[in-house]
Short mmCIF file of C-alpha atoms and ligand atoms in Angstrom, two decimals:
data_model
loop_
_atom_site.label_atom_id
_atom_site.label_comp_id
_atom_site.label_asym_id
_atom_site.label_seq_id
_atom_site.Cartn_x
_atom_site.Cartn_y
_atom_site.Cartn_z
CA MET A 30 -15.60 5.86 -82.06
CA ALA A 31 -17.37 7.60 -84.89
CA TYR A 32 -19.84 5.72 -87.04
CA ALA A 33 -21.86 6.44 -90.10
CA ARG A 34 -25.57 6.40 -89.46
CA GLN A 35 -27.47 4.46 -92.05
CA ALA A 36 -30.88 5.71 -93.05
CA PRO A 37 -32.99 2.68 -93.69
CA PHE A 38 -36.13 4.16 -92.23
CA VAL A 39 -39.42 3.91 -94.00
CA SER A 40 -41.84 6.75 -93.53
CA ALA A 41 -44.67 6.03 -91.11
CA PRO A 42 -48.12 6.06 -92.60
CA ILE A 43 -50.80 7.42 -90.28
CA CYS A 44 -52.67 4.77 -88.35
CA TYR A 45 -52.66 1.90 -90.80
CA CYS A 46 -49.82 0.61 -92.94
CA PRO A 47 -50.81 -1.23 -96.11
CA GLY A 48 -49.24 -4.66 -96.46
CA ALA A 49 -45.72 -4.73 -97.87
CA PRO A 50 -43.27 -7.59 -98.39
CA MET A 51 -40.78 -8.06 -95.57
CA ARG A 52 -37.11 -8.30 -96.29
CA ARG A 53 -35.18 -10.86 -94.26
CA ARG A 54 -32.17 -9.48 -92.48
CA ASP A 55 -28.84 -11.15 -92.83
CA LYS A 56 -28.07 -12.15 -89.23
CA SER A 57 -24.32 -12.18 -89.77
CA THR A 58 -24.16 -8.48 -90.56
CA ALA A 59 -27.17 -7.32 -88.63
CA MET A 60 -26.94 -4.68 -85.92
CA SER A 61 -27.74 -5.56 -82.36
CA ASN A 62 -31.11 -5.02 -80.77
CA THR A 63 -30.75 -4.48 -77.07
CA VAL A 64 -33.07 -4.07 -74.12
CA LEU A 65 -32.12 -1.83 -71.20
CA THR A 66 -33.83 -2.37 -67.84
CA GLY A 67 -33.69 -1.15 -64.26
CA MET A 68 -32.27 -3.68 -61.76
CA GLN A 69 -34.03 -2.32 -58.65
CA TRP A 70 -37.21 -0.30 -57.96
CA GLY A 71 -36.70 2.23 -60.77
CA ASP A 72 -34.76 5.51 -60.52
CA GLU A 73 -31.48 3.73 -61.24
CA GLY A 74 -30.33 6.42 -63.67
CA LYS A 75 -31.51 4.69 -66.86
CA GLY A 76 -32.06 8.02 -68.68
CA LYS A 77 -28.40 8.91 -68.59
CA ILE A 78 -27.28 5.44 -69.78
CA ILE A 79 -29.81 5.43 -72.61
CA ASP A 80 -28.56 8.88 -73.61
CA LEU A 81 -24.99 7.50 -73.59
CA LEU A 82 -25.80 4.38 -75.61
CA SER A 83 -28.38 5.70 -78.04
CA PRO A 84 -25.93 7.15 -80.60
CA ALA A 85 -24.96 3.52 -81.30
CA PHE A 86 -28.53 2.67 -82.29
CA ASP A 87 -30.91 3.82 -84.99
CA ALA A 88 -34.05 3.84 -82.90
CA VAL A 89 -35.12 3.86 -79.29
CA VAL A 90 -38.42 2.20 -78.31
CA ARG A 91 -40.32 2.53 -75.03
CA TYR A 92 -42.39 -0.55 -74.44
CA GLN A 93 -44.36 -0.12 -71.19
CA GLY A 94 -45.61 2.35 -68.60
CA GLY A 95 -46.65 5.88 -69.15
CA ASN A 96 -45.83 9.23 -67.59
CA ASN A 97 -45.19 7.56 -64.23
CA ALA A 98 -41.59 7.28 -65.42
CA GLY A 99 -39.12 10.09 -65.11
CA HIS A 100 -35.82 10.08 -66.95
CA THR A 101 -33.34 12.84 -66.28
CA VAL A 102 -30.56 13.69 -68.71
CA LYS A 103 -27.97 16.40 -68.14
CA PHE A 104 -25.29 17.55 -70.52
CA SER A 105 -23.34 20.81 -70.93
CA ASP A 106 -25.61 23.33 -69.27
CA ARG A 107 -28.84 21.57 -70.26
CA HIS A 108 -31.22 19.52 -68.19
CA PHE A 109 -34.09 17.42 -69.52
CA ALA A 110 -36.75 15.53 -67.56
CA LEU A 111 -38.67 13.13 -69.80
CA HIS A 112 -41.69 11.10 -68.72
CA LEU A 113 -43.13 9.66 -71.93
CA ILE A 114 -40.86 10.33 -74.84
CA PRO A 115 -37.73 8.09 -74.97
CA SER A 116 -34.55 9.83 -73.85
CA GLY A 117 -33.13 8.87 -77.26
CA ILE A 118 -34.98 11.85 -78.68
CA LEU A 119 -32.05 13.99 -77.47
CA THR A 120 -29.77 12.23 -80.00
CA PRO A 121 -30.15 14.12 -83.30
CA GLY A 122 -31.73 12.03 -86.03
CA MET A 123 -32.66 9.17 -83.70
CA HIS A 124 -36.06 7.60 -84.33
CA CYS A 125 -38.16 7.15 -81.20
CA VAL A 126 -41.24 5.03 -80.61
CA LEU A 127 -43.85 4.95 -77.90
CA GLY A 128 -44.78 1.26 -78.22
CA ASN A 129 -48.08 -0.56 -78.02
CA GLY A 130 -47.32 -1.62 -74.42
CA MET A 131 -47.58 1.97 -73.20
CA VAL A 132 -50.49 3.95 -71.76
CA ILE A 133 -50.29 7.52 -73.02
CA PRO A 134 -52.09 10.66 -71.79
CA PRO A 135 -52.17 12.86 -74.91
CA ASP A 136 -52.00 16.19 -73.01
CA ALA A 137 -48.83 15.09 -71.20
CA PHE A 138 -47.38 14.01 -74.54
CA PHE A 139 -48.06 17.41 -76.13
CA GLU A 140 -46.60 19.19 -73.12
CA GLU A 141 -43.39 17.20 -73.36
CA LEU A 142 -43.23 17.75 -77.07
CA GLU A 143 -43.57 21.50 -76.57
CA SER A 144 -40.84 21.65 -73.97
CA LEU A 145 -38.50 19.66 -76.25
CA ARG A 146 -39.22 22.00 -79.14
CA ALA A 147 -38.71 25.04 -76.93
CA SER A 148 -35.27 23.64 -76.08
CA GLY A 149 -34.49 23.32 -79.78
CA VAL A 150 -34.92 19.51 -79.97
CA GLU A 151 -36.47 18.74 -83.37
CA THR A 152 -38.92 15.84 -83.32
CA GLU A 153 -40.38 16.07 -86.83
CA GLU A 154 -40.64 12.74 -88.72
CA ARG A 155 -38.79 10.75 -86.07
CA LEU A 156 -41.23 10.30 -83.25
CA TRP A 157 -43.96 7.64 -83.52
CA ILE A 158 -46.78 6.39 -81.30
CA SER A 159 -48.21 2.92 -81.72
CA ASP A 160 -51.76 2.81 -83.00
CA ARG A 161 -52.24 -0.04 -80.50
CA ALA A 162 -51.00 1.94 -77.45
CA HIS A 163 -53.73 2.77 -74.97
CA VAL A 164 -54.96 6.30 -74.39
CA LEU A 165 -54.65 7.23 -70.73
CA LEU A 166 -57.93 9.11 -70.19
CA PRO A 167 -58.11 11.82 -67.51
CA ILE A 168 -60.73 9.78 -65.62
CA TYR A 169 -58.11 7.09 -64.91
CA ALA A 170 -56.00 9.59 -62.93
CA GLU A 171 -59.06 10.60 -60.93
CA VAL A 172 -59.78 6.96 -60.12
CA ASP A 173 -56.13 6.34 -59.20
CA LYS A 174 -56.19 9.25 -56.70
CA ALA A 175 -59.59 8.27 -55.26
CA ARG A 176 -58.48 4.66 -54.69
CA GLU A 177 -55.26 5.67 -53.02
CA LEU A 178 -57.20 7.94 -50.66
CA GLN A 179 -59.59 5.15 -49.87
CA LEU A 180 -56.73 2.70 -49.15
CA GLY A 181 -55.32 5.06 -46.51
CA THR A 182 -52.24 3.56 -44.85
CA GLY A 183 -52.52 0.50 -47.10
CA ARG A 184 -52.01 2.60 -50.26
CA ILE A 185 -49.57 1.57 -52.98
CA GLY A 186 -48.09 5.06 -53.17
CA THR A 187 -48.72 5.36 -56.89
CA THR A 188 -47.62 8.31 -58.97
CA ALA A 189 -51.34 9.24 -59.25
CA ARG A 190 -51.08 9.37 -63.03
CA GLY A 191 -53.84 6.79 -63.64
CA ILE A 192 -51.45 4.03 -64.73
CA GLY A 193 -53.21 1.20 -62.80
CA PRO A 194 -56.75 2.03 -64.01
CA ALA A 195 -55.50 2.44 -67.59
CA TYR A 196 -53.92 -1.05 -67.61
CA GLU A 197 -56.92 -2.43 -65.83
CA ALA A 198 -59.17 -1.17 -68.65
CA LYS A 199 -56.77 -2.72 -71.17
CA ILE A 200 -56.80 -6.13 -69.52
CA ALA A 201 -60.58 -5.97 -69.05
CA ARG A 202 -60.78 -5.35 -72.83
CA GLN A 203 -62.49 -2.02 -72.26
CA GLY A 204 -59.69 0.37 -73.04
CA VAL A 205 -59.45 3.05 -75.72
CA ARG A 206 -56.49 2.61 -78.05
CA MET A 207 -54.87 5.27 -80.23
CA CYS A 208 -56.49 3.76 -83.33
CA ASP A 209 -59.89 4.06 -81.64
CA LEU A 210 -59.54 7.85 -81.64
CA TYR A 211 -60.18 7.62 -85.41
CA SER A 212 -62.99 5.10 -85.20
CA GLU A 213 -66.75 5.44 -85.31
CA ARG A 214 -66.76 3.18 -82.20
CA LEU A 215 -65.12 5.92 -80.10
CA GLU A 216 -68.26 7.33 -78.50
CA GLY A 217 -69.49 3.87 -77.47
CA LEU A 218 -66.09 3.07 -75.96
CA LEU A 219 -66.08 6.28 -73.97
CA MET A 220 -69.63 5.63 -72.73
CA ASN A 221 -68.52 2.23 -71.59
CA VAL A 222 -65.51 3.62 -69.68
CA SER A 223 -67.63 6.34 -68.12
CA SER A 224 -70.49 4.07 -67.03
CA ARG A 225 -67.97 1.62 -65.51
CA LEU A 226 -66.04 4.21 -63.47
CA ARG A 227 -68.64 6.91 -62.72
CA PRO A 228 -70.21 5.02 -59.79
CA GLU A 229 -66.78 4.61 -58.21
CA LEU A 230 -66.06 8.34 -58.39
CA GLY A 231 -69.52 9.52 -57.41
CA SER A 232 -69.83 13.28 -57.18
CA LEU A 233 -66.01 13.66 -57.42
CA GLY A 234 -65.91 12.45 -61.03
CA ARG A 235 -65.18 15.30 -63.43
CA GLY A 236 -63.70 13.36 -66.34
CA SER A 237 -66.72 11.11 -66.82
CA ASP A 238 -68.78 13.47 -69.00
CA VAL A 239 -68.80 11.67 -72.34
CA ALA A 240 -69.74 14.66 -74.49
CA SER A 241 -66.80 16.79 -73.35
CA LEU A 242 -64.45 13.78 -73.43
CA LEU A 243 -65.47 13.12 -76.99
CA ILE A 244 -64.58 16.71 -77.99
CA ARG A 245 -61.18 16.32 -76.33
CA CYS A 246 -60.60 12.98 -78.06
CA ARG A 247 -61.41 14.50 -81.49
CA ASP A 248 -58.91 17.27 -80.81
CA TRP A 249 -56.26 14.76 -79.68
CA ALA A 250 -56.91 12.62 -82.73
CA GLU A 251 -56.17 15.56 -85.03
CA ARG A 252 -53.03 16.62 -83.21
CA LEU A 253 -51.71 13.06 -82.85
CA LYS A 254 -52.13 12.23 -86.54
CA PRO A 255 -48.53 12.95 -87.53
CA PHE A 256 -47.29 10.52 -84.86
CA VAL A 257 -49.66 7.53 -84.85
CA ALA A 258 -48.52 4.55 -86.88
CA ASP A 259 -48.38 0.76 -86.95
CA THR A 260 -45.08 0.88 -85.06
CA GLY A 261 -44.80 -2.89 -84.70
CA ARG A 262 -44.49 -3.08 -88.44
CA LEU A 263 -42.16 -0.08 -88.62
CA ILE A 264 -39.71 -1.45 -86.05
CA ASN A 265 -39.63 -4.87 -87.72
CA GLU A 266 -38.98 -3.24 -91.07
CA TRP A 267 -36.12 -1.23 -89.59
CA ILE A 268 -34.62 -4.43 -88.19
CA ASP A 269 -35.09 -6.15 -91.54
CA ALA A 270 -33.18 -3.33 -93.16
CA GLY A 271 -30.25 -3.78 -90.76
CA SER A 272 -31.01 -1.07 -88.24
CA SER A 273 -30.43 -1.59 -84.53
CA VAL A 274 -32.96 -0.82 -81.88
CA LEU A 275 -32.59 -0.01 -78.21
CA PHE A 276 -35.59 -0.95 -76.10
CA GLU A 277 -35.88 1.44 -73.19
CA GLY A 278 -37.39 -0.05 -70.03
CA ALA A 279 -39.02 2.24 -67.49
CA GLN A 280 -39.25 1.53 -63.73
CA GLY A 281 -37.35 -1.61 -62.65
CA VAL A 282 -37.56 -5.37 -62.06
CA LEU A 283 -39.14 -5.05 -58.62
CA LEU A 284 -41.96 -2.83 -59.96
CA ASP A 285 -42.82 -5.35 -62.70
CA VAL A 286 -46.40 -6.60 -62.28
CA ASP A 287 -45.29 -10.26 -62.60
CA HIS A 288 -41.82 -10.29 -61.10
CA GLY A 289 -41.92 -7.41 -58.64
CA THR A 290 -43.02 -6.94 -55.04
CA TYR A 291 -46.68 -7.54 -55.89
CA PRO A 292 -49.04 -5.79 -55.14
CA PHE A 293 -46.63 -2.89 -54.52
CA VAL A 294 -45.75 -2.69 -58.19
CA THR A 295 -46.70 -0.81 -61.30
CA SER A 296 -49.17 -2.42 -63.73
CA SER A 297 -46.87 -3.27 -66.64
CA ASN A 298 -43.97 -5.55 -67.48
CA ALA A 299 -40.86 -3.49 -66.76
CA THR A 300 -38.56 -6.49 -67.24
CA ALA A 301 -36.79 -7.44 -70.48
CA GLY A 302 -39.62 -9.76 -71.55
CA GLY A 303 -41.97 -6.78 -71.81
CA ALA A 304 -39.88 -5.40 -74.66
CA SER A 305 -41.28 -8.02 -77.01
CA THR A 306 -44.98 -7.84 -76.18
CA GLY A 307 -44.80 -4.09 -75.71
CA SER A 308 -43.30 -3.38 -79.11
CA GLY A 309 -44.45 -6.14 -81.47
CA VAL A 310 -40.92 -7.45 -81.98
CA ALA A 311 -40.39 -11.18 -81.39
CA PRO A 312 -38.01 -12.23 -78.59
CA THR A 313 -35.83 -13.99 -81.18
CA ARG A 314 -35.02 -10.59 -82.71
CA ILE A 315 -33.70 -9.10 -79.47
CA ASP A 316 -30.03 -9.87 -79.15
CA GLY A 317 -28.88 -8.56 -75.81
CA SER A 318 -29.72 -7.08 -72.48
CA ILE A 319 -28.11 -4.45 -70.31
CA GLY A 320 -29.10 -3.61 -66.73
CA VAL A 321 -28.75 -0.40 -64.80
CA LEU A 322 -27.80 -0.79 -61.15
CA LYS A 323 -27.53 2.07 -58.65
CA ALA A 324 -24.67 1.70 -56.17
CA TYR A 325 -27.24 1.76 -53.35
CA THR A 326 -31.00 1.13 -53.29
CA THR A 327 -33.99 3.48 -53.40
CA ARG A 328 -37.71 3.02 -53.53
CA VAL A 329 -40.67 5.38 -53.97
CA GLY A 330 -44.06 4.48 -52.62
CA SER A 331 -45.06 1.73 -50.19
CA GLY A 332 -43.99 -1.90 -49.87
CA PRO A 333 -41.19 -3.96 -48.32
CA PHE A 334 -37.58 -2.79 -48.62
CA PRO A 335 -35.20 -5.03 -46.65
CA THR A 336 -32.11 -2.76 -46.69
CA GLU A 337 -34.00 0.46 -46.02
CA LEU A 338 -32.36 2.95 -43.67
CA ALA A 339 -35.31 4.42 -41.80
CA GLU A 340 -35.92 8.15 -41.98
CA GLY A 341 -33.74 9.91 -39.49
CA GLU A 342 -30.89 7.35 -39.79
CA PRO A 343 -27.86 9.49 -40.71
CA ASP A 344 -26.60 7.16 -43.51
CA GLY A 345 -30.02 7.10 -45.19
CA ASP A 346 -30.46 10.87 -44.92
CA PHE A 347 -26.96 11.33 -46.31
CA LEU A 348 -27.70 9.10 -49.34
CA ARG A 349 -30.94 11.01 -50.00
CA ARG A 350 -29.25 14.40 -49.81
CA ARG A 351 -26.10 13.57 -51.69
CA GLY A 352 -27.90 11.42 -54.24
CA ASN A 353 -30.65 14.03 -54.66
CA GLU A 354 -33.17 11.23 -54.18
CA PHE A 355 -36.40 13.07 -54.88
CA GLY A 356 -38.82 11.83 -57.55
CA THR A 357 -38.53 13.31 -61.06
CA THR A 358 -42.23 12.76 -61.58
CA THR A 359 -43.75 13.49 -58.18
CA GLY A 360 -40.94 15.24 -56.23
CA ARG A 361 -41.49 12.74 -53.37
CA PRO A 362 -38.43 11.95 -51.19
CA ARG A 363 -37.23 8.45 -52.06
CA ARG A 364 -36.67 5.82 -49.38
CA CYS A 365 -32.93 4.97 -49.31
CA GLY A 366 -30.85 1.97 -48.21
CA TRP A 367 -27.72 -0.05 -48.88
CA LEU A 368 -27.16 -2.03 -52.07
CA ASP A 369 -29.05 -5.34 -52.04
CA LEU A 370 -27.37 -8.09 -54.04
CA VAL A 371 -30.30 -10.47 -53.52
CA ILE A 372 -32.31 -8.08 -55.65
CA ALA A 373 -29.48 -7.45 -58.15
CA ARG A 374 -28.93 -11.21 -58.65
CA TYR A 375 -32.66 -11.67 -59.19
CA ALA A 376 -32.68 -8.85 -61.79
CA ARG A 377 -29.58 -10.39 -63.41
CA ARG A 378 -31.52 -13.65 -63.83
CA VAL A 379 -34.93 -12.30 -64.90
CA ASN A 380 -33.42 -9.92 -67.47
CA ASP A 381 -30.31 -11.95 -68.36
CA THR A 382 -28.12 -8.91 -67.85
CA GLU A 383 -24.57 -10.06 -68.40
CA ILE A 384 -23.60 -6.42 -68.68
CA PHE A 385 -24.60 -3.67 -66.36
CA ALA A 386 -24.09 0.05 -65.85
CA LEU A 387 -23.29 1.01 -62.27
CA THR A 388 -24.62 4.45 -61.43
CA LYS A 389 -24.13 7.03 -58.70
CA ILE A 390 -20.97 5.46 -57.29
CA ASP A 391 -19.86 8.99 -56.31
CA VAL A 392 -22.74 9.20 -53.82
CA LEU A 393 -20.79 6.66 -51.70
CA ASP A 394 -17.66 8.84 -51.63
CA ARG A 395 -17.91 9.92 -47.99
CA PHE A 396 -18.36 6.58 -46.20
CA GLU A 397 -15.66 4.95 -44.05
CA SER A 398 -17.27 1.58 -44.81
CA ILE A 399 -20.01 0.47 -47.15
CA LYS A 400 -22.57 -2.24 -46.45
CA VAL A 401 -23.78 -4.65 -49.12
CA CYS A 402 -26.63 -7.08 -48.46
CA VAL A 403 -25.63 -10.55 -49.68
CA ALA A 404 -28.53 -12.63 -48.31
CA TYR A 405 -31.66 -12.39 -46.13
CA ARG A 406 -32.35 -14.08 -42.84
CA ILE A 407 -36.01 -15.13 -42.89
CA ASP A 408 -37.49 -17.06 -39.95
CA GLY A 409 -34.01 -18.09 -38.89
CA GLU A 410 -32.98 -19.37 -42.32
CA GLU A 411 -30.45 -17.71 -44.65
CA VAL A 412 -31.93 -17.10 -48.08
CA ARG A 413 -30.14 -15.91 -51.22
CA ASP A 414 -33.13 -15.97 -53.60
CA PHE A 415 -35.63 -13.13 -53.74
CA PRO A 416 -38.87 -14.37 -52.15
CA SER A 417 -42.25 -14.04 -53.82
CA ASP A 418 -44.28 -13.94 -50.62
CA LEU A 419 -44.75 -10.45 -49.24
CA GLY A 420 -44.93 -11.65 -45.63
CA ARG A 421 -41.54 -13.39 -45.93
CA LEU A 422 -40.06 -10.35 -47.56
CA GLU A 423 -41.37 -8.12 -44.76
CA ARG A 424 -39.70 -10.41 -42.21
CA ALA A 425 -36.41 -10.53 -44.15
CA GLU A 426 -33.45 -9.18 -42.24
CA PRO A 427 -30.48 -8.25 -44.41
CA VAL A 428 -27.23 -10.16 -43.99
CA TYR A 429 -24.54 -7.59 -44.67
CA GLU A 430 -20.95 -7.70 -45.73
CA GLU A 431 -19.04 -4.58 -44.88
CA LEU A 432 -16.54 -3.30 -47.46
CA PRO A 433 -14.00 -0.55 -46.86
CA GLY A 434 -15.11 2.84 -48.18
CA TRP A 435 -12.78 5.14 -50.10
CA ASN A 436 -13.66 8.43 -48.40
CA GLN A 437 -12.39 10.36 -51.38
CA GLU A 438 -14.02 12.30 -54.24
CA THR A 439 -14.78 10.25 -57.34
CA ALA A 440 -17.36 12.65 -58.78
CA GLY A 441 -16.62 13.41 -62.39
CA THR A 442 -13.95 10.73 -62.80
CA THR A 443 -13.75 9.50 -66.39
CA ARG A 444 -11.05 6.80 -66.15
CA PHE A 445 -11.28 3.59 -64.15
CA GLU A 446 -7.65 3.79 -63.10
CA ASP A 447 -8.32 7.20 -61.52
CA LEU A 448 -10.85 5.70 -59.10
CA PRO A 449 -9.51 5.00 -55.57
CA GLU A 450 -8.45 1.39 -55.07
CA ASN A 451 -11.36 0.65 -52.70
CA ALA A 452 -13.86 1.94 -55.27
CA ARG A 453 -12.31 -0.30 -57.91
CA ASP A 454 -12.53 -3.23 -55.47
CA TYR A 455 -16.19 -2.39 -54.82
CA VAL A 456 -16.91 -2.69 -58.55
CA ALA A 457 -14.96 -5.94 -58.80
CA TYR A 458 -16.88 -7.36 -55.82
CA LEU A 459 -20.21 -6.64 -57.53
CA GLU A 460 -19.03 -8.10 -60.82
CA ASP A 461 -17.91 -11.29 -59.06
CA ASP A 462 -21.13 -11.72 -57.16
CA LEU A 463 -23.37 -11.00 -60.17
CA GLU A 464 -21.17 -12.87 -62.64
CA ALA A 465 -21.69 -9.89 -64.90
CA SER A 466 -19.49 -7.16 -66.30
CA ALA A 467 -19.78 -3.51 -65.22
CA ALA A 468 -19.44 -1.97 -68.65
CA VAL A 469 -20.18 1.59 -67.60
CA ILE A 470 -19.70 3.45 -64.30
CA SER A 471 -21.48 6.74 -63.80
CA THR A 472 -19.67 9.19 -61.53
CA GLY A 473 -22.08 12.10 -61.75
CA PRO A 474 -25.31 13.24 -63.36
CA ARG A 475 -23.74 14.78 -66.46
CA ARG A 476 -23.19 12.97 -69.70
CA GLU A 477 -19.46 13.65 -69.44
CA GLU A 478 -19.14 12.14 -65.95
CA THR A 479 -18.85 8.58 -67.11
CA ILE A 480 -16.31 5.78 -67.17
CA VAL A 481 -16.59 3.31 -70.02
CA LEU A 482 -15.00 0.30 -68.37
CA ASP A 483 -15.68 -2.56 -70.69
CA GLN A 484 -15.48 -1.01 -74.14
CA ALA A 485 -15.16 -4.44 -75.74
CA ARG A 486 -18.43 -5.70 -74.26
CA LEU A 487 -20.22 -2.50 -75.17
CA GLU A 488 -18.91 -2.68 -78.70
CA GLN A 489 -20.11 -6.24 -78.90
CA LEU A 490 -23.53 -5.08 -77.69
CA THR A 491 -23.63 -2.21 -80.18
CA ARG A 492 -21.73 -3.88 -82.99
CA GLY A 493 -18.85 -1.46 -82.55
CA ARG A 494 -20.94 1.67 -82.95
CA LEU A 495 -20.67 3.11 -79.49
CA GLN A 496 -19.54 6.72 -79.34
CA THR A 497 -17.90 7.24 -75.99
CA PRO A 498 -18.50 10.64 -74.42
CA PRO A 499 -15.76 13.23 -74.75
CA PRO A 500 -13.29 13.05 -71.82
P1 IMP B 601 -47.93 3.63 -60.59
O1 IMP B 601 -47.00 3.13 -61.67
O2 IMP B 601 -48.15 5.12 -60.65
O3 IMP B 601 -49.20 2.83 -60.56
O4 IMP B 601 -47.22 3.37 -59.18
C1 IMP B 601 -47.02 2.05 -58.69
C2 IMP B 601 -45.69 1.97 -57.89
O5 IMP B 601 -44.62 2.13 -58.79
C3 IMP B 601 -45.51 3.09 -56.86
O6 IMP B 601 -44.79 2.58 -55.78
C4 IMP B 601 -44.68 4.13 -57.58
O7 IMP B 601 -43.96 4.95 -56.72
C5 IMP B 601 -43.79 3.23 -58.38
N1 IMP B 601 -43.28 3.85 -59.63
C6 IMP B 601 -43.93 4.01 -60.78
N2 IMP B 601 -43.14 4.57 -61.70
C7 IMP B 601 -41.94 4.74 -61.12
C8 IMP B 601 -40.67 5.21 -61.58
O8 IMP B 601 -40.47 5.59 -62.74
N3 IMP B 601 -39.65 5.21 -60.68
C9 IMP B 601 -39.83 4.75 -59.39
N4 IMP B 601 -40.97 4.29 -58.92
C10 IMP B 601 -42.02 4.26 -59.78
#
């Protein structure tokens, strides 16, 4: 369905926006603002779904995390791996924001920008970084690596990008924000960071030299100038003017620092609630939520994983190979296991995802039967709610239901009625259990390999502006 893009965008002043009267939006005609989140441990295939949905929105906003994320988008003969910049940047004319909830390493940002430009993706005047986002300093990555080494077998298995130390500095009120790059306080802030972390790094610490860090910061400040803005104000003005915004979650519910498998989590709020604090848009202005659920489960890094198929188990190895389950950011092989509905139900509740996109269903094509975990048995008791206590989760044994497989190719299918009956039943089974609608089914990595199953719900979510991919 074609739509006419409106152009209600205001230009983004560098760093500080002078006060301007806000227009109230008329809620009856307003576009929908939607948050998209991962329903497992990340790597659900969010990049592809954002790429599919973003033409129906005017702006895409990332609200948490940093370059620990990895979103892959494939279409025609092109392949993009994005870590910081929202996947919406691949939609021509789309405005993209790196929100205040993010931690951003400037060099990684410039690198991504360069590779986008080299691929002919124009980013001029449509890519913004919040002046309140935190700068991820190189020293944080050094600390991250040193701590993981020190933890040995008890390590979190982080992406080693410095995400934890960057958020730690933020919460300790000792971080350096984008706006600080332009402030006379910068040197003092850097001295503070360095004196706090230098003892921990000892002779290993290379990024703790304040003089050279200051030179790098000055250079970043200059190069970041065209992008840095009061994005909280910008996004609210866009919404006032009737634009619709897609909030792009990174990672997934179980990596959320509050709701995930703590302490084996990332350090930000990857759930729908994070969209508000991480962007400066009130929860009352966000109208809907869509989840992305992979047809089986994967996890990178350490921590409990009840349905895991241990390395060497043929079904797990098969999922890893066929699903190409190797990290976009680190290249690490992902741990693989059967779909866990205890987790999916939990994600459904925390994020209020009445609508979900089911990804990688084609990876299940070769199984005679497919297991789905419907509950856990913990200390002899059957449990359907996701436990908070790590010990209980480690003792959880999955209670499986076994569904008939379809043992037939579905890769590339674009119409629901062309799926084998057992695959259609599998989708219906998930919808029933989750009391949610599978609006999209992804049957392959390419943009074109998609079934739009519930067009009506998607149109509701996007106020009728969804462009379905060409068949
Ligand atoms: P950190 O975010 O680098 O601190 O890593 C904390 C945990 O989150 C580790 O288990 C990582 O493997 C995991 N993690 C972080 N980002 C992603 C992601 O985008 N996909 C999957 N796992 C992630």
